[in-house]
Tab-separated table of C-alpha atoms in Angstrom:
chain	number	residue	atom	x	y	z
A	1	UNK	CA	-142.656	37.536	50.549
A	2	UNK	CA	-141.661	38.512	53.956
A	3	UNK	CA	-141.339	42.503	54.696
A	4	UNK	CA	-137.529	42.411	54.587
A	5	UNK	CA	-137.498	40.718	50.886
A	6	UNK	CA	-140.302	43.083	49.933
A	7	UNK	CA	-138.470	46.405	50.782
A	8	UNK	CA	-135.490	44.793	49.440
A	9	UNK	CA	-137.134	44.072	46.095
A	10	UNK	CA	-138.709	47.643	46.052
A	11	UNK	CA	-134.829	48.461	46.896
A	12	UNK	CA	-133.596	46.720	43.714
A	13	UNK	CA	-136.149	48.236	41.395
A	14	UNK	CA	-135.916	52.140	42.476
A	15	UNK	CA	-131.988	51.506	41.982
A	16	UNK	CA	-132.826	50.390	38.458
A	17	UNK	CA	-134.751	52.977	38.056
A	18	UNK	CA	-132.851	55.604	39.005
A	19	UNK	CA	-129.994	53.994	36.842
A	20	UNK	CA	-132.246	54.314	33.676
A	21	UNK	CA	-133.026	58.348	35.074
A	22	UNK	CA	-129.565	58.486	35.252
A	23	UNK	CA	-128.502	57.557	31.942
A	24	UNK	CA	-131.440	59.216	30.134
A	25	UNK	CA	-130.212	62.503	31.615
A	26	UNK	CA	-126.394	62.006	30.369
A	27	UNK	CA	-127.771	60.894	27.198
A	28	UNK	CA	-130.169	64.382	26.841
A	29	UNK	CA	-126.850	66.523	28.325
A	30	UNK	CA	-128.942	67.008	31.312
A	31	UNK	CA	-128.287	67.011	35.123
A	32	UNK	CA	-130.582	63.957	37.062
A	33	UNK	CA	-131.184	66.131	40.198
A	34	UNK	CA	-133.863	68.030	36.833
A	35	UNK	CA	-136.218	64.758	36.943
A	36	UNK	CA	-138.549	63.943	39.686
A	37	UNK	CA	-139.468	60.405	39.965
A	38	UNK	CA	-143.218	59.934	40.849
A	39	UNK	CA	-144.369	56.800	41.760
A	40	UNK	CA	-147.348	55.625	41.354
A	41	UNK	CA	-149.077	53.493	43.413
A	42	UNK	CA	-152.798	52.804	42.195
A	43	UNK	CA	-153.895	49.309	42.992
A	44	UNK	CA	-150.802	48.808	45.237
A	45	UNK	CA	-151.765	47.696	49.023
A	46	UNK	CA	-150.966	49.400	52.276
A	47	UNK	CA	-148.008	46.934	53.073
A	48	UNK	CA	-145.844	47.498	49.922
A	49	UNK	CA	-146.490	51.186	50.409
A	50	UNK	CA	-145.486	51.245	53.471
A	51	UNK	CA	-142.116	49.158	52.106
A	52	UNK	CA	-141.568	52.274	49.607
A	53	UNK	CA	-141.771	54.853	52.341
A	54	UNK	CA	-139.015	52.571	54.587
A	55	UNK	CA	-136.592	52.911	51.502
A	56	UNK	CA	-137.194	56.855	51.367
A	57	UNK	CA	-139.924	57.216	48.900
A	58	UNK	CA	-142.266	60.166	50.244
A	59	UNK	CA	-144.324	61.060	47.529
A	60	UNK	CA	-147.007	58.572	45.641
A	61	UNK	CA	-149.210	59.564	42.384
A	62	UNK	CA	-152.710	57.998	42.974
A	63	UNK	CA	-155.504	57.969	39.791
A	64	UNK	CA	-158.583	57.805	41.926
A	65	UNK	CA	-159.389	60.239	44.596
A	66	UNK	CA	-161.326	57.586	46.657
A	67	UNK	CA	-158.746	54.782	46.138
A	68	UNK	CA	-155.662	57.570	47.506
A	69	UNK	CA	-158.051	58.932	50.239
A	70	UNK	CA	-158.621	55.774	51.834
A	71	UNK	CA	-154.874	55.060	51.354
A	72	UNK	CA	-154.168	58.220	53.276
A	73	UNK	CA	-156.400	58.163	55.710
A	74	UNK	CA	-154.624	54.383	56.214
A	75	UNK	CA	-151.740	55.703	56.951
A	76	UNK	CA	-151.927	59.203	58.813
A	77	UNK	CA	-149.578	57.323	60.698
A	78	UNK	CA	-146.649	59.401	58.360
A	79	UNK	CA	-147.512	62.835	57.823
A	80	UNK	CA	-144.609	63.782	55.659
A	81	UNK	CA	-145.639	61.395	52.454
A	82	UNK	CA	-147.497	63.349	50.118
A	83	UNK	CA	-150.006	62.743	47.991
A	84	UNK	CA	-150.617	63.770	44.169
A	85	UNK	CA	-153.700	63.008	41.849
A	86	UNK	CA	-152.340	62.245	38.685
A	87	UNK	CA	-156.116	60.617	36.654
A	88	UNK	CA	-159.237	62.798	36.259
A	89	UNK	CA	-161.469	64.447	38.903
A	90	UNK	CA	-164.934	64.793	39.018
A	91	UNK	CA	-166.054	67.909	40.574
A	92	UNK	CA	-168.120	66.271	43.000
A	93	UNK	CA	-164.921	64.401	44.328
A	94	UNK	CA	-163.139	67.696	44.784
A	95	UNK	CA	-164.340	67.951	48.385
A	96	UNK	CA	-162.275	64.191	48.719
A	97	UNK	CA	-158.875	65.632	47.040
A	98	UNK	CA	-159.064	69.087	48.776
A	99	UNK	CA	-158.600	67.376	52.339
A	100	UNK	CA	-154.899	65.729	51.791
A	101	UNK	CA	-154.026	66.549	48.218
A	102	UNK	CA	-150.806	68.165	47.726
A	103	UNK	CA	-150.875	68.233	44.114
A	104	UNK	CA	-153.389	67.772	41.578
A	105	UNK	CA	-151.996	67.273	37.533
A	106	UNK	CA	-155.044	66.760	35.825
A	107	UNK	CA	-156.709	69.845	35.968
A	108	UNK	CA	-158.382	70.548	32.276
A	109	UNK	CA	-161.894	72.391	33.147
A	110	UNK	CA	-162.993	75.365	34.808
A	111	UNK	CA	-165.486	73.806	36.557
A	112	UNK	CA	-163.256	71.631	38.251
A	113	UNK	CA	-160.749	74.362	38.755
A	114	UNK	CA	-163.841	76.182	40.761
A	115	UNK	CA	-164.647	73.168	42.820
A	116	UNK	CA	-161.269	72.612	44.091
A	117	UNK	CA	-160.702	76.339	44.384
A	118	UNK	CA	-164.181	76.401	46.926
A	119	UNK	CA	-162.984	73.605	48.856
A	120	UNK	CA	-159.656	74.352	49.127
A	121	UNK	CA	-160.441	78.141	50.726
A	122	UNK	CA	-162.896	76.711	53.114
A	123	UNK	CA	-159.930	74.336	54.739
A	124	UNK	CA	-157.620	77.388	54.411
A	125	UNK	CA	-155.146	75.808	52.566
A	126	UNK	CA	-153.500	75.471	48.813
A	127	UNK	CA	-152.937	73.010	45.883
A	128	UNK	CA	-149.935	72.988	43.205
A	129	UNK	CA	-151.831	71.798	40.003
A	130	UNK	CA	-150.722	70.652	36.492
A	131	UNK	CA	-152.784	71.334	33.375
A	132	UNK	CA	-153.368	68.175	31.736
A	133	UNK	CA	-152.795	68.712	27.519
A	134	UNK	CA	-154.344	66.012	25.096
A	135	UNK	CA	-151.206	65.522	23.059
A	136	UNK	CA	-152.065	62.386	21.442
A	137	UNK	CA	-155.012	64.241	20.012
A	138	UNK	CA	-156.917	60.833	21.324
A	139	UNK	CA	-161.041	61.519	22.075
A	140	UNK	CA	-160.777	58.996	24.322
A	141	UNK	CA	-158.285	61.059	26.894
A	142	UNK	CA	-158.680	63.933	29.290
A	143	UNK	CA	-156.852	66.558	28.928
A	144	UNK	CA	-157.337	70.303	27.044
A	145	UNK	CA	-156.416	70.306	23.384
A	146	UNK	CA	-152.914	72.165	22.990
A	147	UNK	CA	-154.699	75.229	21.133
A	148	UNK	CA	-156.623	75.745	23.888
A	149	UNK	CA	-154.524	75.601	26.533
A	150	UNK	CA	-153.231	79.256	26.462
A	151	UNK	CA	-156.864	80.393	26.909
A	152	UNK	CA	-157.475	78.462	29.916
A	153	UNK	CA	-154.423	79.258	31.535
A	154	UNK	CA	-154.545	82.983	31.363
A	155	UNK	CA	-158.553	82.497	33.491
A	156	UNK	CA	-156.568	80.651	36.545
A	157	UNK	CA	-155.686	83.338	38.165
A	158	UNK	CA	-159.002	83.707	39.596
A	159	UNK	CA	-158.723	80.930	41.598
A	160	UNK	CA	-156.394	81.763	44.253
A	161	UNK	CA	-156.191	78.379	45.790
A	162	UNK	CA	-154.615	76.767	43.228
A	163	UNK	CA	-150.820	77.200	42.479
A	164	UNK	CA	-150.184	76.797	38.791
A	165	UNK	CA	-146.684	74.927	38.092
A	166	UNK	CA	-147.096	73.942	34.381
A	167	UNK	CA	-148.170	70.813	32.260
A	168	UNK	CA	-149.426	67.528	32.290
A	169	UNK	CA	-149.727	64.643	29.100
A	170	UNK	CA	-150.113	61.257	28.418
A	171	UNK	CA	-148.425	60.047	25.603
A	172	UNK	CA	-149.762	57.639	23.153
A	173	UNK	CA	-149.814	53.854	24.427
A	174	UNK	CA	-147.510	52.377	21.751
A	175	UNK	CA	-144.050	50.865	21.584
A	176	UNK	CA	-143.204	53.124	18.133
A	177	UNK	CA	-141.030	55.822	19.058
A	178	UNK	CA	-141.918	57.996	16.332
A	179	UNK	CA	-145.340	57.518	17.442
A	180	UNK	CA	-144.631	58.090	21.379
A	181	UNK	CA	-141.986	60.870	21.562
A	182	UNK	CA	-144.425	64.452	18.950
A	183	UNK	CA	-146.389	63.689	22.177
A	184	UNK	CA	-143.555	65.081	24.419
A	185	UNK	CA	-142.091	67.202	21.904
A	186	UNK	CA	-145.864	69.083	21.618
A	187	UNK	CA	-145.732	69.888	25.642
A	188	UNK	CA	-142.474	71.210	26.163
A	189	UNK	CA	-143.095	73.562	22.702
A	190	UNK	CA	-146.130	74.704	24.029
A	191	UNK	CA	-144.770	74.947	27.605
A	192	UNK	CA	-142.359	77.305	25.928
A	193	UNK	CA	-144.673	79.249	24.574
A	194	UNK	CA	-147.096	79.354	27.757
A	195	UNK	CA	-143.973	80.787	29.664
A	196	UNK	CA	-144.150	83.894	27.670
A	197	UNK	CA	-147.631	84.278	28.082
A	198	UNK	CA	-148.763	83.090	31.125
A	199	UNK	CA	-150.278	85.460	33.419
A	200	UNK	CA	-148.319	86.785	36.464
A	201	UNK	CA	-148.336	84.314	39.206
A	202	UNK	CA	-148.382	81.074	36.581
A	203	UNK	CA	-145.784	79.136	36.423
A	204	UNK	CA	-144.738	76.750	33.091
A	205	UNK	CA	-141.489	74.737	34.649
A	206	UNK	CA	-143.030	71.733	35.206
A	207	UNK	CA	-143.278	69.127	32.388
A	208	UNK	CA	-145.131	65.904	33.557
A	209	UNK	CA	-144.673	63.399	30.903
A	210	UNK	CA	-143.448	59.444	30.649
A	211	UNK	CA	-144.221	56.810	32.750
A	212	UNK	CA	-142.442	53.008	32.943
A	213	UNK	CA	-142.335	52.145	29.597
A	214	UNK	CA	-141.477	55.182	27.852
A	215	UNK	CA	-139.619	57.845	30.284
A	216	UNK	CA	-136.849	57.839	28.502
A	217	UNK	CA	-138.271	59.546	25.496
A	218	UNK	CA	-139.553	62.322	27.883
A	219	UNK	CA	-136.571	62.944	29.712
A	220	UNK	CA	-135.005	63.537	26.403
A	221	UNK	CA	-137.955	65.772	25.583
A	222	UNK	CA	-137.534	67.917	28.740
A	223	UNK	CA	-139.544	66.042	31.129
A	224	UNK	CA	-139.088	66.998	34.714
A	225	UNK	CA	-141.534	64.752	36.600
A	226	UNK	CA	-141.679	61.008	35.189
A	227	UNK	CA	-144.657	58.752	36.677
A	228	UNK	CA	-143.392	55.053	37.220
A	229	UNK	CA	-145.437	52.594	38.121
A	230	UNK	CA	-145.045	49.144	37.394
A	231	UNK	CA	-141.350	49.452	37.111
A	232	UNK	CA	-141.150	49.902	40.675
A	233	UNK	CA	-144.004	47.837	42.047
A	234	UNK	CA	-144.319	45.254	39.352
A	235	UNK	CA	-147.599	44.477	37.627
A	236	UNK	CA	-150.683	45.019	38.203
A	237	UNK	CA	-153.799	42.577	39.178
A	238	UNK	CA	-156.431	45.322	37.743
A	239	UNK	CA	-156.237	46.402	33.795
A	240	UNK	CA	-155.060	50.028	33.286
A	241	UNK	CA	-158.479	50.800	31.231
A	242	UNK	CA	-159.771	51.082	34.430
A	243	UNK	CA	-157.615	54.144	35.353
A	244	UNK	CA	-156.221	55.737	31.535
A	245	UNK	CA	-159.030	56.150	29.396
A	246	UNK	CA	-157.686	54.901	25.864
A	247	UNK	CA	-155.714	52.120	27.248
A	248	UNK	CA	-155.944	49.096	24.839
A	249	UNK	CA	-153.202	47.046	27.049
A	250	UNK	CA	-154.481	44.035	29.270
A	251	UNK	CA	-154.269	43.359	32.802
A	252	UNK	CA	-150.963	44.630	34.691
A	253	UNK	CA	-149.573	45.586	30.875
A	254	UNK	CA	-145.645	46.029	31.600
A	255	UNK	CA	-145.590	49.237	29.677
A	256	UNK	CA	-146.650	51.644	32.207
């Protein structure tokens, strides 16, 4: 595919994107402007990102700090795309995702709130984080349980590096709707809830929930960041158990 039919493909698919966005919102009684769209480009190579950026895209959720490091160290070239972590961090890696991170939405231990906090001072700058929630209830995903997540918010404000803008989930990985959507509906309660009790300088508005396959659901929910992936760029070469623990789909699974 030659750069011109790639950027027009990537083109066709953010337009149908935005169209489902679009209708989502009118069908929730809710304005689009309220949903970011976060795309996510894990796996995808240097050329097609390059194709998102030329049709306006300036922001790009990565799972793996090395993968989106050597990504942006690739392409310095445009200082205004930003970068966000959207898969777990290790707190050995947080030296990696303090030097070009510009948000960070997994964030479910102290430990790795520390390590970013450390890193982050020493380089003089700051970090808008998500809390990641474990709404499926699912031991096999990251992520604080919901009853503990009031508790772990209100100790963040030690750690003055790190801006707190609300909360992060993964849903289930199933096409049952009634399965899928107490996943969303368990965030935005307890994102209410948070925004009554959340220490000054915490912020709850951000609800990161739904990704290709089930966005729809979470914009009805409340969602106000929606991570697409294979919608835009198409599937993927690499199965997604390699990147969402709990992931029972196969290689380049449409879903997500």
């Amino acid at each position: 595919m030659s750069d011109v039919d790639a950027v027009a493909h990537l083109r066709a698919n953010l337009d149908a994107i935005r169209a489902r966005i679009d209708a989502a919102c009118r069908g929730a009684g809710r304005e689009p402007a309220e949903v970011r769209l976060l795309p996510v480009s894990k796996t995808v190579d240097e050329a097609r990102l390059r194709a998102a950026y030329a049709i306006g895209l300036r922001e790009l959720g990565e799972n793996k700090v090395q993968e989106a490091m050597g990504k942006w160290e690739a392409m310095a070239d445009l200082p205004d795309l930003r970068w966000v972590l959207i898969g777990h961090l290790q707190t050995n890696k947080a030296k990696y995702a303090a030097r070009f991170a510009g948000e960070f939405q997994a964030l479910d231990s102290l430990r790795v709130a520390e390590a970013l906090d450390r890193q982050l001072q020493a380089r003089g700058r700051a970090l808008d984080v998500l809390v990641q929630v474990n709404t499926s209830n699912e031991a096999s995903k990251f992520g604080l349980p919901p009853d503990e997540v009031e508790a772990f918010v209100k100790q963040l404000p030690a750690f003055s590096s790190l801006r707190v803008r609300g909360l992060m989930t993964l849903a289930l990985f199933s096409e049952d709707e009634a399965r899928v959507r107490p996943c969303f509906v368990r965030l935005r309660e307890l994102r209410d809830r948070l925004r009554q009790a959340a220490p000054d300088g915490i912020a709850m508005d951000e609800l990161s929930m739904g990704m290709s396959g089930d966005f729809e659901l979470a914009i009805a929910e409340g969602a106000t960041t929606v991570r697409v992936g294979t919608a835009l760029f198409g599937m993927r070469g690499t199965p997604d158990s390699d990147y969402w623990p709990g992931f029972a789909g196969g290689a380049g699974d449409p879903a997500r």
